[in-house]
Short mmCIF file of C-alpha atoms and ligand atoms in Angstrom, two decimals:
data_model
loop_
_atom_site.label_atom_id
_atom_site.label_comp_id
_atom_site.label_asym_id
_atom_site.label_seq_id
_atom_site.Cartn_x
_atom_site.Cartn_y
_atom_site.Cartn_z
CA MET R 1 8.40 8.89 23.64
CA SER R 2 11.45 11.15 23.55
CA MET R 3 13.74 11.22 20.52
CA ASP R 4 16.58 9.89 22.64
CA PHE R 5 14.55 6.98 23.81
CA SER R 6 13.27 5.99 20.38
CA ARG R 7 16.77 6.31 18.97
CA ARG R 8 18.18 4.08 21.67
CA LEU R 9 15.32 1.67 21.11
CA SER R 10 15.99 1.43 17.38
CA VAL R 11 19.71 0.94 17.94
CA ALA R 12 18.93 -1.76 20.51
CA LEU R 13 16.59 -3.37 17.99
CA ALA R 14 19.29 -3.27 15.33
CA LEU R 15 21.77 -4.88 17.74
CA LEU R 16 19.22 -7.47 18.75
CA LEU R 17 18.46 -8.38 15.16
CA GLY R 18 22.17 -8.35 14.34
CA SER R 19 21.65 -6.58 11.06
CA ALA R 20 22.99 -3.07 11.01
CA SER R 21 25.48 -3.77 13.78
CA ALA R 22 27.16 -6.65 12.00
CA SER R 23 28.03 -4.64 8.94
CA GLY R 24 28.48 -1.28 10.58
CA LEU R 25 25.85 0.18 8.26
CA ALA R 26 23.14 2.60 9.39
CA ALA R 27 21.96 1.62 12.84
CA ASP R 28 19.09 4.05 13.08
CA LEU R 29 16.12 1.98 12.02
CA THR R 30 13.70 4.82 12.58
CA ALA R 31 15.42 6.90 9.91
CA ALA R 32 15.86 3.79 7.81
CA LYS R 33 12.14 3.09 7.90
CA ALA R 34 11.44 6.66 6.80
CA LYS R 35 13.76 6.16 3.80
CA ALA R 36 12.10 2.87 2.92
CA LYS R 37 8.82 4.74 2.37
CA MET R 38 10.06 5.53 -1.15
CA CYS R 39 10.16 1.78 -1.82
CA ALA R 40 6.88 0.91 -0.16
CA ALA R 41 4.62 1.46 -3.18
CA CYS R 42 6.03 -1.69 -4.78
CA HIS R 43 7.90 -3.58 -2.03
CA GLY R 44 5.67 -2.70 0.95
CA ILE R 45 7.01 -0.99 4.11
CA ASP R 46 7.02 -4.52 5.56
CA GLY R 47 9.04 -5.82 2.61
CA ILE R 48 6.20 -7.90 1.19
CA ALA R 49 5.68 -6.89 -2.43
CA THR R 50 2.46 -5.09 -3.28
CA VAL R 51 2.78 -5.46 -7.06
CA ALA R 52 3.04 -8.74 -8.93
CA ASP R 53 6.37 -8.10 -10.68
CA ALA R 54 8.32 -6.91 -7.62
CA PRO R 55 10.14 -9.26 -5.23
CA ASN R 56 9.70 -9.43 -1.46
CA LEU R 57 12.60 -7.70 0.30
CA ALA R 58 11.78 -8.64 3.92
CA GLY R 59 14.49 -10.60 5.67
CA ASN R 60 16.91 -10.72 2.75
CA GLY R 61 20.58 -10.33 3.64
CA GLU R 62 21.82 -6.78 3.89
CA LEU R 63 24.83 -7.54 1.70
CA TYR R 64 22.67 -9.16 -0.98
CA LEU R 65 20.21 -6.24 -1.07
CA ALA R 66 23.01 -3.67 -1.18
CA ARG R 67 24.71 -5.52 -4.05
CA GLN R 68 21.50 -5.55 -6.08
CA LEU R 69 20.96 -1.82 -5.53
CA GLN R 70 24.58 -1.05 -6.43
CA ALA R 71 24.20 -3.19 -9.57
CA PHE R 72 21.05 -1.27 -10.61
CA ARG R 73 22.81 2.02 -9.87
CA SER R 74 25.94 1.14 -11.89
CA GLY R 75 23.93 -0.26 -14.80
CA GLU R 76 25.32 -3.77 -14.31
CA ARG R 77 21.72 -4.87 -13.62
CA LYS R 78 18.94 -3.20 -15.57
CA HIS R 79 15.23 -2.76 -15.00
CA PRO R 80 13.02 0.09 -16.29
CA GLN R 81 11.85 1.11 -12.80
CA MET R 82 14.64 -0.02 -10.48
CA SER R 83 17.43 1.48 -12.60
CA VAL R 84 15.81 4.90 -12.32
CA ILE R 85 15.11 4.52 -8.59
CA ALA R 86 18.60 3.25 -7.75
CA SER R 87 20.27 6.04 -9.74
CA GLY R 88 18.90 8.48 -7.16
CA LEU R 89 20.22 6.58 -4.11
CA SER R 90 23.35 7.64 -2.21
CA ASP R 91 25.52 5.07 -0.41
CA GLU R 92 23.84 6.25 2.82
CA ASP R 93 20.38 5.69 1.31
CA ILE R 94 21.37 2.17 0.28
CA ALA R 95 22.74 1.46 3.77
CA ALA R 96 19.51 2.74 5.34
CA VAL R 97 16.98 0.89 3.17
CA THR R 98 18.94 -2.37 3.27
CA ALA R 99 19.27 -2.10 7.08
CA TRP R 100 15.51 -1.68 7.27
CA TYR R 101 14.47 -4.52 4.98
CA SER R 102 17.07 -6.98 6.30
CA ALA R 103 16.00 -6.30 9.91
CA ILE R 104 12.43 -7.49 9.23
CA LYS R 105 11.93 -10.96 10.64
CA VAL R 106 10.10 -13.42 8.43
CA SER R 107 8.75 -16.85 9.23
CA VAL R 108 7.87 -19.50 6.72
CA GLU R 109 5.29 -22.23 6.55
CA LEU R 110 5.94 -25.14 4.23
CA PRO R 111 3.04 -26.43 2.15
CA GLU R 112 1.45 -29.67 3.39
C1 LIG I 1 7.71 1.34 -8.98
C2 LIG I 1 7.90 0.13 -8.23
C3 LIG I 1 9.18 -0.01 -7.41
C4 LIG I 1 9.67 0.86 -6.47
C5 LIG I 1 9.09 2.18 -6.00
C6 LIG I 1 10.88 0.25 -5.97
N1 LIG I 1 11.10 -0.95 -6.57
FE1 LIG I 1 12.62 -2.28 -6.20
N2 LIG I 1 11.94 -3.50 -7.65
C7 LIG I 1 10.81 -3.28 -8.42
C8 LIG I 1 10.70 -4.35 -9.40
C9 LIG I 1 9.58 -4.48 -10.43
C10 LIG I 1 11.81 -5.21 -9.21
C11 LIG I 1 12.17 -6.46 -10.00
C12 LIG I 1 13.29 -6.07 -10.97
C13 LIG I 1 13.62 -7.15 -11.95
O1 LIG I 1 12.72 -7.84 -12.42
O2 LIG I 1 14.82 -7.29 -12.27
C14 LIG I 1 12.56 -4.65 -8.09
C15 LIG I 1 13.73 -5.20 -7.59
C16 LIG I 1 14.38 -4.75 -6.48
C17 LIG I 1 15.52 -5.39 -5.85
C18 LIG I 1 16.18 -6.68 -6.30
C19 LIG I 1 15.72 -7.78 -5.39
C20 LIG I 1 16.17 -9.13 -5.84
O3 LIG I 1 16.08 -10.07 -5.02
O4 LIG I 1 16.62 -9.30 -6.98
C21 LIG I 1 15.86 -4.65 -4.78
C22 LIG I 1 16.98 -4.91 -3.79
C23 LIG I 1 14.96 -3.53 -4.75
N3 LIG I 1 14.08 -3.61 -5.78
C24 LIG I 1 15.01 -2.54 -3.79
C25 LIG I 1 14.23 -1.39 -3.82
C26 LIG I 1 14.39 -0.30 -2.89
C27 LIG I 1 15.38 -0.29 -1.74
C28 LIG I 1 13.49 0.66 -3.26
C29 LIG I 1 13.33 2.04 -2.66
C30 LIG I 1 14.51 2.86 -2.62
C31 LIG I 1 12.75 0.16 -4.39
N4 LIG I 1 13.24 -1.08 -4.70
C32 LIG I 1 11.70 0.81 -5.01
C33 LIG I 1 9.92 -2.24 -8.28
C34 LIG I 1 10.08 -1.14 -7.47
#
């Protein structure tokens, strides 16, 4: 698969899912997924948490996720791990990881 093709594919996917396009944030989900690898140890690359004290990020709104990361970064919201992680994120990093996690489609099944 050529770079051009996979780039077009990821942009098409972003448009289809209406995530990155709606907010004008990073549309390149391939690069966004690569960025999200730094979150995967706790939140999973699929946005389903791998550790008991971390929340699932999959399918959350892009605006909501970005606000939480900005709040950790500014110190408005505090957590021993997330405050440190968020302090190292640029606005572009936040746009990329939130584009990735918000673009993941989730389905739910209610308990009987
Ligand atoms: C070492 C584990 C770890 C890593 C790595 C990590 N997180 Fe977290 N994250 C947590 C934990 C634990 C919480 C819950 C914080 C709390 O209790 O307030 C959290 C909370 C969050 C929240 C708030 C979600 C909500 O609904 O309140 C967001 C958004 C988030 N993380 C995004 C990220 C992103 C994006 C990355 C990668 C850049 C990342 N995290 C990396 C452990 C981690």
